[in-house]
Amino acid sequence: MELTRARASRGRAVKLPRATWAVVTASVVGGAVALLVAVAKQPVPGHVREGQWVVAAAIGVLALGSWVWPVVVYRGGESEALSMDEAFFVILALLVPPLVTLGTLGVATVLAQAGRRRSAVKSAFNVGQVLIAAGAGLAVSRGIAVPAGSLGAGQVAAVTLGAGTYFVINTFLVATVLVSMGTPWREFTSDLRLQVSLAGAGALAGVVLGLAIRAHLWAVALAIPGLVLERLLISARFAALYDRARMAGLYEVTLEANRALRQEAVLETILGAVRRLLRSPEAALTSAGPALGQLAAPMTVADRPEWLVASGRRRDEPFDDADRGLLRALAAVGSGALSNAELFQQVRLERERLSSITLNIGEGVCAIAADGKLTFVNRAAADMIELPSLDITVDDPVTDGALMAPSFLLVPAREAMRTGRAIREDDARFRGKNGGTIPVAYTASAVMSDGAPSGAVIAFRDITERKAFEDELHHHAFYDSLTGLANRRLLVERLEQALRRSALDRKTHALIFVDVDRFKSINDSLGHVTGDEFLVAIGARMKSVIRSRDLLARFGGDEFVVLLEDVAGVEVAIAAARRICAAAEQPMVLPDGYELVAGVSVGIALTEPGKTADDVLRNADVAMYEAKAKGGGGIYRVFDKASMGTRSSERLQAEADLRKGLERDELEVHYQPFYSLDGRHILGAEALVRWRHPTKGLISPLRFIPMAEETGLILPVGRYVLDKACRQVRAIRDRLNVDMPISVNLSPRQFAESGLLSQVAEALDATGLPSELLMFEITETMVMEDLSGAREVMKKLNRLGVRLAIDDFGTGHSSLAYLKQFPVHEVKVDRIFVQGVAESPVDSAIVRAVIDLANAMGIAAVAEGVETESQVAELKMLGCQVAQGYYFSEPLCAERFDELLTRHFAAAGRAAPGTAELAAALAGVAVAAR
């Protein structure tokens, strides 16, 4: 008789450890060896008598039935399968040869494994396990005495010892496999006595039946009811024990759940009990109804109906009515325990709240009697303030030996008792425990008894953190976070205060506006961290040369402003400006090791009666830009109303006029053509914006484009130029049957605008213009400001079919290593090199290098700013094929440009250039007559 352990959580695929594989392999090999040894000992099956075959067949069928339909008993949270292995072994060992014994047990084991659909690995192990145990048992029994003739006591004892060997080896192999998979040894040793008892009972039954069958073969028929009866007795015994264990478990769960007093703990206890008592691997609470194969019982959780669900048991252990009743009992226990836990939590929270309010309030609370003695001090008060005695640190009323309250408590208490109302103070000082003072906010209220004040209660709190936070907020609001200097807000506030005083005392104040020259190039070349360090160093250097009462503020970006109050005249401001310029010119060593010199442009303005803070700041700003226009680098200018007075207002007026000009269609697009240097063909044109002001006439872009870029008006201006240029080229295409490429300049703001791609696509779609006829000109500096972003924008434009050109090539800071990564189709040699190409060997070499670079990269090189015949000749000699400039044509309005193209492509005068010719000139730009 043997107990085969089977866990309830079967069905899930488990990856076997190497040690388990080793045990399985050893079992299979051992079983095969046992079988081979038996074959070797009895090579001729014909020696088996007919009666022995009958016994073997009967016992084999019984063994098969016992293993296919074992007696399942439950102990703890596990199920165990009970079979009659030792009884079968004893009968077979007494009555049939060893080979037949092994064969009978082996065949029965194989058929049982197949009937129960066990895996190949498990089946192989079980077959090997039975063969090894049976083979060892037979070896022991036959080594002592071989059954023959009439069975004696020695032969029966020998077979009994063999059955013991069978039990020991069988149990050892099963335990070894499970231990190798992580099961602790104590699971086997805890019920070892029971296993031995059952094995002994099985062996004894086998001896009795074996002796009966040996005496009378027909006694084989008695083996079936005898073994069935034994199975029923054992099953009934274990069922009673199991029911008793489940009732004890339910009792323990009831106690544990009601002791938990927390919802999470109660739920964990109930779910754990479901898994353990119902042998259910899966237990859960769900609001959905139970699914097929699940056992469920209703349960109330936080006033919500839920289902307590058990599932996951083996198919051969379905849930029964006892399980259903136990689950309902667990659900009822859980609902009651949860109700108790909820009530307990409510009571506990209420007690904690009241306790927190009365005893552990964060504010200090003191009670003072009408005679001025302290009657109550809570812990918070005792921790914060200086009390007459350290003994008064309790939360109970003080009766005996009460001490007089300190004056800082007594004064507000007596005031509250005198007036009968609450006295509040948001910023007071109490003596602290360390002898100093602490800032507090307090409320003193009178305690009334029979209509008369009998004392007062003072509640107060330490506001040290609030005061520190207010100071911090004040610092953030009025000081620059990078330099620690005053910010624009504090500067304007101080300037407005000074102007208000000037209205009374007629004193003059001065503003010095300082701008750091070429700061952007430092940021771009050395990084923003170094740029920030540079600004900090400049601020510290300036602070060291101004008066202590003067205010130095960082106005924004790379701009600083100094407010000089109560100056005797402009000479004081000029002297301060000279000190600032001289200090900035001294080398500054930054924390990262760079040594830099700051060039500054300085503007000075004085306050005047009737002028606002904005007026004075604007005047200083205008003077600063005047200094910057003179070259900067330590130059200062004093605001002169006669020469600069209208400058600031003119800038505002120009911005307003440009906005109106966009609305009134005052902008014009002029076109300057590109020419081939060999055949003087027009290969394309550049679109250039002009502003025809209603009163000031035609305004150069140099006067309004910088202002448009600064104010953001460049975006609608750029959209206007793009739309006009596309429509012009489309009109030329329809009228002259010529594809004329057009170049449009992109400003930095346009290039960085997120809607650029959609604007380009809309302009092309609206005009029906082929995308390859549109080229955008961008500068080197624009690309180098954000390499990765520029590369991405250029790639997206290129995917639209738009072509790209680098304008003013050679004047920026671009790297050839970066240039080759961009989808560029053309570079334009800047006019500063073209102007000296005929006279300067250096300019000639630079132009040649650019042309050779363009040829090597397979892109076109265009010379701009060509004005003389000698420049044309030198460019042709250097290999340049396309040029643009006043030598060929000035920028023309749309009407004159149309007339030029009409004459140029007139059938009588000149044929339109072919595609191959233009492709050679512009490295692939298709400008062909259709």
CSV table of N, CA, C and O in Angstrom, one decimal, residues 632-731:
chain,number,residue,atom,x,y,z
A,632,GLY,N,30.1,99.4,-30.7
A,632,GLY,CA,30.1,98.8,-29.4
A,632,GLY,C,31.5,98.7,-28.9
A,632,GLY,O,32.4,99.6,-29.1
A,633,GLY,N,31.8,97.7,-28.1
A,633,GLY,CA,33.1,97.5,-27.6
A,633,GLY,C,33.6,98.5,-26.6
A,633,GLY,O,34.7,99.1,-26.8
A,634,GLY,N,32.7,98.9,-25.7
A,634,GLY,CA,33.1,100.0,-24.7
A,634,GLY,C,32.7,101.3,-25.0
A,634,GLY,O,33.0,102.3,-24.3
A,635,ILE,N,31.8,101.5,-26.1
A,635,ILE,CA,31.3,102.8,-26.4
A,635,ILE,C,30.1,103.1,-25.7
A,635,ILE,O,29.2,102.2,-25.5
A,636,TYR,N,29.9,104.4,-25.2
A,636,TYR,CA,28.7,104.8,-24.5
A,636,TYR,C,28.1,106.0,-25.2
A,636,TYR,O,28.8,106.8,-25.9
A,637,ARG,N,26.8,106.1,-25.1
A,637,ARG,CA,26.1,107.3,-25.7
A,637,ARG,C,25.1,107.8,-24.7
A,637,ARG,O,24.4,107.0,-24.0
A,638,VAL,N,25.0,109.1,-24.6
A,638,VAL,CA,24.0,109.8,-23.7
A,638,VAL,C,22.8,110.1,-24.6
A,638,VAL,O,23.0,110.6,-25.7
A,639,PHE,N,21.6,109.8,-24.1
A,639,PHE,CA,20.4,110.1,-24.9
A,639,PHE,C,20.3,111.6,-25.1
A,639,PHE,O,20.3,112.4,-24.2
A,640,ASP,N,20.2,111.9,-26.4
A,640,ASP,CA,20.1,113.3,-26.9
A,640,ASP,C,18.7,113.4,-27.5
A,640,ASP,O,18.4,112.8,-28.5
A,641,LYS,N,17.9,114.2,-26.9
A,641,LYS,CA,16.5,114.4,-27.4
A,641,LYS,C,16.4,114.9,-28.8
A,641,LYS,O,15.6,114.5,-29.6
A,642,ALA,N,17.4,115.8,-29.1
A,642,ALA,CA,17.4,116.4,-30.5
A,642,ALA,C,17.6,115.4,-31.5
A,642,ALA,O,17.0,115.4,-32.6
A,643,SER,N,18.6,114.5,-31.3
A,643,SER,CA,19.0,113.5,-32.4
A,643,SER,C,18.4,112.1,-32.2
A,643,SER,O,18.2,111.4,-33.2
A,644,MET,N,18.1,111.8,-30.9
A,644,MET,CA,17.5,110.4,-30.7
A,644,MET,C,16.1,110.5,-30.2
A,644,MET,O,15.5,109.4,-30.0
A,645,GLY,N,15.6,111.6,-30.0
A,645,GLY,CA,14.3,111.7,-29.3
A,645,GLY,C,13.2,111.0,-30.1
A,645,GLY,O,12.2,110.5,-29.5
A,646,THR,N,13.3,111.1,-31.4
A,646,THR,CA,12.2,110.4,-32.2
A,646,THR,C,12.5,109.0,-32.6
A,646,THR,O,11.7,108.3,-33.2
A,647,ARG,N,13.8,108.6,-32.2
A,647,ARG,CA,14.2,107.2,-32.7
A,647,ARG,C,13.3,106.1,-32.1
A,647,ARG,O,12.9,105.2,-32.8
A,648,SER,N,13.0,106.2,-30.8
A,648,SER,CA,12.2,105.1,-30.2
A,648,SER,C,10.8,105.2,-30.8
A,648,SER,O,10.2,104.1,-31.0
A,649,SER,N,10.2,106.3,-30.9
A,649,SER,CA,8.8,106.4,-31.4
A,649,SER,C,8.8,106.0,-32.9
A,649,SER,O,7.8,105.5,-33.3
A,650,GLU,N,9.9,106.3,-33.6
A,650,GLU,CA,9.9,105.9,-35.0
A,650,GLU,C,9.9,104.4,-35.1
A,650,GLU,O,9.2,103.9,-36.1
A,651,ARG,N,10.5,103.7,-34.2
A,651,ARG,CA,10.5,102.3,-34.3
A,651,ARG,C,9.1,101.7,-34.1
A,651,ARG,O,8.7,100.8,-34.8
A,652,LEU,N,8.4,102.3,-33.1
A,652,LEU,CA,7.1,101.8,-32.8
A,652,LEU,C,6.2,102.2,-34.0
A,652,LEU,O,5.3,101.4,-34.4
A,653,GLN,N,6.4,103.4,-34.6
A,653,GLN,CA,5.5,103.8,-35.7
A,653,GLN,C,5.8,102.9,-36.9
A,653,GLN,O,4.9,102.5,-37.7
A,654,ALA,N,7.1,102.5,-37.1
A,654,ALA,CA,7.4,101.6,-38.2
A,654,ALA,C,6.8,100.3,-38.1
A,654,ALA,O,6.3,99.7,-39.1
A,655,GLU,N,6.7,99.8,-36.9
A,655,GLU,CA,6.1,98.5,-36.7
A,655,GLU,C,4.6,98.6,-37.0
A,655,GLU,O,4.0,97.7,-37.7
A,656,ALA,N,3.9,99.7,-36.5
A,656,ALA,CA,2.5,99.9,-36.8
A,656,ALA,C,2.3,100.0,-38.3
A,656,ALA,O,1.3,99.5,-38.8
A,657,ASP,N,3.2,100.8,-39.0
A,657,ASP,CA,3.0,101.0,-40.4
A,657,ASP,C,3.1,99.7,-41.2
A,657,ASP,O,2.4,99.5,-42.2
A,658,LEU,N,4.1,98.9,-40.7
A,658,LEU,CA,4.3,97.6,-41.4
A,658,LEU,C,3.1,96.7,-41.3
A,658,LEU,O,2.7,96.0,-42.2
A,659,ARG,N,2.5,96.7,-40.1
A,659,ARG,CA,1.3,95.9,-39.9
A,659,ARG,C,0.2,96.4,-40.8
A,659,ARG,O,-0.5,95.6,-41.5
A,660,LYS,N,0.0,97.7,-40.9
A,660,LYS,CA,-1.0,98.2,-41.8
A,660,LYS,C,-0.6,98.0,-43.3
A,660,LYS,O,-1.5,97.7,-44.1
A,661,GLY,N,0.7,98.0,-43.6
A,661,GLY,CA,1.1,97.7,-44.9
A,661,GLY,C,0.8,96.3,-45.4
A,661,GLY,O,0.5,96.1,-46.6
A,662,LEU,N,0.9,95.4,-44.5
A,662,LEU,CA,0.5,94.0,-44.8
A,662,LEU,C,-1.0,93.9,-45.1
A,662,LEU,O,-1.4,93.2,-46.1
A,663,GLU,N,-1.8,94.7,-44.4
A,663,GLU,CA,-3.2,94.7,-44.6
A,663,GLU,C,-3.6,95.4,-45.9
A,663,GLU,O,-4.5,95.0,-46.6
A,664,ARG,N,-2.8,96.5,-46.2
A,664,ARG,CA,-3.1,97.3,-47.4
A,664,ARG,C,-2.4,96.8,-48.6
A,664,ARG,O,-2.4,97.5,-49.7
A,665,ASP,N,-1.7,95.7,-48.6
A,665,ASP,CA,-0.9,95.2,-49.7
A,665,ASP,C,0.1,96.2,-50.2
A,665,ASP,O,0.2,96.4,-51.5
A,666,GLU,N,0.8,96.8,-49.3
A,666,GLU,CA,1.9,97.7,-49.7
A,666,GLU,C,3.2,97.1,-50.0
A,666,GLU,O,4.1,97.7,-50.5
A,667,LEU,N,3.4,95.8,-49.7
A,667,LEU,CA,4.6,95.1,-50.0
A,667,LEU,C,4.7,94.7,-51.4
A,667,LEU,O,3.6,94.4,-52.1
A,668,GLU,N,5.9,94.7,-52.0
A,668,GLU,CA,6.1,94.3,-53.4
A,668,GLU,C,7.2,93.2,-53.4
A,668,GLU,O,8.0,93.2,-52.5
A,669,VAL,N,7.1,92.3,-54.4
A,669,VAL,CA,8.2,91.4,-54.6
A,669,VAL,C,8.9,91.7,-55.9
A,669,VAL,O,8.3,91.8,-56.9
A,670,HIS,N,10.2,92.0,-55.8
A,670,HIS,CA,11.1,92.2,-56.9
A,670,HIS,C,11.9,91.0,-57.2
A,670,HIS,O,12.1,90.1,-56.3
A,671,TYR,N,12.3,90.9,-58.4
A,671,TYR,CA,13.0,89.7,-58.9
A,671,TYR,C,14.3,90.0,-59.5
A,671,TYR,O,14.4,90.9,-60.4
A,672,GLN,N,15.4,89.4,-59.1
A,672,GLN,CA,16.7,89.6,-59.6
A,672,GLN,C,17.1,88.3,-60.3
A,672,GLN,O,17.3,87.2,-59.6
A,673,PRO,N,17.4,88.3,-61.6
A,673,PRO,CA,17.6,87.0,-62.3
A,673,PRO,C,19.0,86.4,-62.1
A,673,PRO,O,19.9,87.1,-61.7
A,674,PHE,N,19.1,85.1,-62.3
A,674,PHE,CA,20.4,84.4,-62.3
A,674,PHE,C,20.7,84.2,-63.8
A,674,PHE,O,19.9,83.9,-64.6
A,675,TYR,N,22.0,84.4,-64.1
A,675,TYR,CA,22.5,84.3,-65.5
A,675,TYR,C,23.6,83.2,-65.6
A,675,TYR,O,24.4,83.1,-64.7
A,676,SER,N,23.6,82.5,-66.7
A,676,SER,CA,24.7,81.6,-67.0
A,676,SER,C,25.8,82.4,-67.6
A,676,SER,O,25.6,83.3,-68.4
A,677,LEU,N,27.1,82.1,-67.1
A,677,LEU,CA,28.2,83.0,-67.6
A,677,LEU,C,28.7,82.7,-69.0
A,677,LEU,O,29.4,83.4,-69.6
A,678,ASP,N,28.3,81.5,-69.5
A,678,ASP,CA,28.8,81.2,-70.9
A,678,ASP,C,27.8,81.7,-71.9
A,678,ASP,O,28.2,82.5,-72.8
A,679,GLY,N,26.5,81.3,-71.8
A,679,GLY,CA,25.6,81.8,-72.9
A,679,GLY,C,24.7,82.9,-72.5
A,679,GLY,O,23.9,83.3,-73.2
A,680,ARG,N,24.9,83.4,-71.3
A,680,ARG,CA,24.1,84.5,-70.8
A,680,ARG,C,22.6,84.2,-70.8
A,680,ARG,O,21.8,85.1,-71.1
A,681,HIS,N,22.3,83.0,-70.5
A,681,HIS,CA,20.9,82.6,-70.3
A,681,HIS,C,20.4,82.9,-69.0
A,681,HIS,O,21.1,82.8,-68.0
A,682,ILE,N,19.1,83.3,-68.9
A,682,ILE,CA,18.4,83.5,-67.6
A,682,ILE,C,18.0,82.1,-67.1
A,682,ILE,O,17.3,81.4,-67.8
A,683,LEU,N,18.6,81.7,-65.9
A,683,LEU,CA,18.3,80.4,-65.4
A,683,LEU,C,17.4,80.4,-64.2
A,683,LEU,O,17.0,79.3,-63.8
A,684,GLY,N,17.0,81.5,-63.8
A,684,GLY,CA,16.1,81.6,-62.6
A,684,GLY,C,16.1,83.0,-62.0
A,684,GLY,O,16.7,83.9,-62.6
A,685,ALA,N,15.6,83.1,-60.8
A,685,ALA,CA,15.5,84.5,-60.2
A,685,ALA,C,15.4,84.3,-58.7
A,685,ALA,O,14.9,83.3,-58.2
A,686,GLU,N,15.7,85.4,-58.0
A,686,GLU,CA,15.6,85.4,-56.6
A,686,GLU,C,14.5,86.4,-56.2
A,686,GLU,O,14.5,87.6,-56.8
A,687,ALA,N,13.5,86.1,-55.4
A,687,ALA,CA,12.4,86.9,-55.0
A,687,ALA,C,12.9,87.8,-53.8
A,687,ALA,O,13.3,87.2,-52.8
A,688,LEU,N,12.8,89.1,-53.9
A,688,LEU,CA,13.2,90.0,-52.9
A,688,LEU,C,12.1,91.0,-52.5
A,688,LEU,O,11.4,91.5,-53.4
A,689,VAL,N,11.8,91.1,-51.2
A,689,VAL,CA,10.7,91.9,-50.8
A,689,VAL,C,11.1,93.4,-50.7
A,689,VAL,O,12.2,93.8,-50.3
A,690,ARG,N,10.1,94.2,-51.1
A,690,ARG,CA,10.3,95.7,-50.9
A,690,ARG,C,9.0,96.2,-50.3
A,690,ARG,O,7.9,95.6,-50.4
A,691,TRP,N,9.1,97.4,-49.7
A,691,TRP,CA,7.9,98.0,-49.0
A,691,TRP,C,7.7,99.4,-49.6
A,691,TRP,O,8.6,100.3,-49.5
A,692,ARG,N,6.6,99.5,-50.3
A,692,ARG,CA,6.3,100.9,-50.9
A,692,ARG,C,5.4,101.6,-50.0
A,692,ARG,O,4.1,101.4,-50.0
A,693,HIS,N,6.0,102.5,-49.1
A,693,HIS,CA,5.2,103.2,-48.1
A,693,HIS,C,4.4,104.3,-48.8
A,693,HIS,O,4.9,105.0,-49.7
A,694,PRO,N,3.2,104.6,-48.3
A,694,PRO,CA,2.4,105.6,-49.0
A,694,PRO,C,3.0,107.0,-48.9
A,694,PRO,O,2.7,107.8,-49.8
A,695,THR,N,3.8,107.3,-47.9
A,695,THR,CA,4.4,108.6,-47.8
A,695,THR,C,5.9,108.6,-47.9
A,695,THR,O,6.5,109.6,-48.4
A,696,LYS,N,6.5,107.5,-47.6
A,696,LYS,CA,8.0,107.5,-47.6
A,696,LYS,C,8.6,106.8,-48.8
A,696,LYS,O,9.8,106.7,-49.0
A,697,GLY,N,7.7,106.3,-49.7
A,697,GLY,CA,8.1,105.7,-50.9
A,697,GLY,C,8.7,104.3,-50.7
A,697,GLY,O,8.3,103.6,-49.7
A,698,LEU,N,9.6,103.9,-51.6
A,698,LEU,CA,10.1,102.5,-51.5
A,698,LEU,C,11.1,102.4,-50.4
A,698,LEU,O,12.1,103.1,-50.4
A,699,ILE,N,10.9,101.5,-49.5
A,699,ILE,CA,11.8,101.3,-48.3
A,699,ILE,C,12.6,100.1,-48.5
A,699,ILE,O,12.1,99.0,-48.8
A,700,SER,N,13.9,100.2,-48.3
A,700,SER,CA,14.8,99.1,-48.4
A,700,SER,C,14.6,98.0,-47.4
A,700,SER,O,14.2,98.4,-46.2
A,701,PRO,N,14.7,96.8,-47.7
A,701,PRO,CA,14.5,95.7,-46.7
A,701,PRO,C,15.5,95.8,-45.5
A,701,PRO,O,15.2,95.4,-44.4
A,702,LEU,N,16.6,96.5,-45.7
A,702,LEU,CA,17.6,96.7,-44.6
A,702,LEU,C,17.0,97.5,-43.5
A,702,LEU,O,17.4,97.4,-42.3
A,703,ARG,N,16.0,98.3,-43.8
A,703,ARG,CA,15.4,99.2,-42.8
A,703,ARG,C,14.2,98.5,-42.0
A,703,ARG,O,13.9,98.9,-40.9
A,704,PHE,N,13.5,97.6,-42.7
A,704,PHE,CA,12.4,97.0,-42.0
A,704,PHE,C,12.4,95.5,-41.7
A,704,PHE,O,11.7,95.0,-40.8
A,705,ILE,N,13.3,94.8,-42.4
A,705,ILE,CA,13.4,93.3,-42.1
A,705,ILE,C,13.9,93.0,-40.7
A,705,ILE,O,13.4,92.2,-40.0
A,706,PRO,N,15.0,93.7,-40.2
A,706,PRO,CA,15.4,93.4,-38.8
A,706,PRO,C,14.3,93.7,-37.8
A,706,PRO,O,14.1,92.9,-36.8
A,707,MET,N,13.5,94.8,-38.0
A,707,MET,CA,12.4,95.1,-37.1
A,707,MET,C,11.3,94.0,-37.2
A,707,MET,O,10.7,93.5,-36.3
A,708,ALA,N,11.0,93.5,-38.5
A,708,ALA,CA,10.0,92.5,-38.7
A,708,ALA,C,10.5,91.2,-38.0
A,708,ALA,O,9.7,90.5,-37.5
A,709,GLU,N,11.8,90.9,-38.1
A,709,GLU,CA,12.3,89.7,-37.5
A,709,GLU,C,12.1,89.7,-36.0
A,709,GLU,O,11.7,88.7,-35.3
A,710,GLU,N,12.4,90.9,-35.4
A,710,GLU,CA,12.3,91.0,-33.9
A,710,GLU,C,10.9,91.0,-33.4
A,710,GLU,O,10.6,90.4,-32.4
A,711,THR,N,10.0,91.5,-34.1
A,711,THR,CA,8.6,91.6,-33.7
A,711,THR,C,7.7,90.4,-34.1
A,711,THR,O,6.6,90.3,-33.6
A,712,GLY,N,8.2,89.6,-35.0
A,712,GLY,CA,7.5,88.4,-35.5
A,712,GLY,C,6.7,88.7,-36.7
A,712,GLY,O,6.1,87.8,-37.3
A,713,LEU,N,6.7,90.0,-37.2
A,713,LEU,CA,6.0,90.3,-38.5
A,713,LEU,C,6.7,89.6,-39.7
A,713,LEU,O,6.1,89.6,-40.8
A,714,ILE,N,7.9,89.1,-39.5
A,714,ILE,CA,8.5,88.4,-40.6
A,714,ILE,C,7.8,87.2,-41.1
A,714,ILE,O,7.9,86.8,-42.2
A,715,LEU,N,6.9,86.6,-40.2
A,715,LEU,CA,6.2,85.4,-40.6
A,715,LEU,C,5.1,85.8,-41.6
A,715,LEU,O,5.1,85.1,-42.7
A,716,PRO,N,4.2,86.8,-41.4
A,716,PRO,CA,3.3,87.1,-42.5
A,716,PRO,C,4.0,87.7,-43.7
A,716,PRO,O,3.6,87.5,-44.8
A,717,VAL,N,5.1,88.4,-43.5
A,717,VAL,CA,5.9,88.9,-44.6
A,717,VAL,C,6.4,87.8,-45.5
A,717,VAL,O,6.3,87.7,-46.7
A,718,GLY,N,7.0,86.7,-44.8
A,718,GLY,CA,7.5,85.6,-45.5
A,718,GLY,C,6.4,84.8,-46.3
A,718,GLY,O,6.6,84.4,-47.4
A,719,ARG,N,5.2,84.7,-45.6
A,719,ARG,CA,4.1,84.0,-46.3
A,719,ARG,C,3.7,84.8,-47.6
A,719,ARG,O,3.4,84.2,-48.6
A,720,TYR,N,3.7,86.1,-47.4
A,720,TYR,CA,3.3,87.0,-48.6
A,720,TYR,C,4.3,86.8,-49.7
A,720,TYR,O,3.9,86.6,-50.9
A,721,VAL,N,5.6,86.8,-49.4
A,721,VAL,CA,6.6,86.7,-50.5
A,721,VAL,C,6.5,85.3,-51.2
A,721,VAL,O,6.6,85.2,-52.4
A,722,LEU,N,6.3,84.2,-50.3
A,722,LEU,CA,6.2,82.9,-50.9
A,722,LEU,C,5.0,82.8,-51.8
A,722,LEU,O,5.1,82.2,-52.9
A,723,ASP,N,3.9,83.3,-51.4
A,723,ASP,CA,2.7,83.2,-52.2
A,723,ASP,C,2.8,84.0,-53.5
A,723,ASP,O,2.5,83.5,-54.6
A,724,LYS,N,3.4,85.2,-53.4
A,724,LYS,CA,3.5,86.1,-54.6
A,724,LYS,C,4.5,85.4,-55.6
A,724,LYS,O,4.3,85.4,-56.8
A,725,ALA,N,5.6,84.9,-55.1
A,725,ALA,CA,6.7,84.3,-56.0
A,725,ALA,C,6.1,83.1,-56.7
A,725,ALA,O,6.3,82.9,-57.9
A,726,CYS,N,5.4,82.2,-56.0
A,726,CYS,CA,4.8,81.1,-56.6
A,726,CYS,C,3.8,81.5,-57.7
A,726,CYS,O,3.8,80.9,-58.8
A,727,ARG,N,3.0,82.5,-57.4
A,727,ARG,CA,2.0,82.9,-58.4
A,727,ARG,C,2.7,83.5,-59.6
A,727,ARG,O,2.3,83.3,-60.8
A,728,GLN,N,3.8,84.3,-59.4
A,728,GLN,CA,4.5,84.9,-60.5
A,728,GLN,C,5.1,83.8,-61.4
A,728,GLN,O,5.0,83.9,-62.6
A,729,VAL,N,5.8,82.8,-60.8
A,729,VAL,CA,6.4,81.7,-61.6
A,729,VAL,C,5.3,81.0,-62.4
A,729,VAL,O,5.5,80.6,-63.5
A,730,ARG,N,4.1,80.8,-61.7
A,730,ARG,CA,3.1,80.1,-62.4
A,730,ARG,C,2.6,80.9,-63.6
A,730,ARG,O,2.3,80.3,-64.7
A,731,ALA,N,2.5,82.2,-63.5
A,731,ALA,CA,2.0,83.0,-64.6
A,731,ALA,C,3.0,83.0,-65.7
A,731,ALA,O,2.7,83.0,-66.9
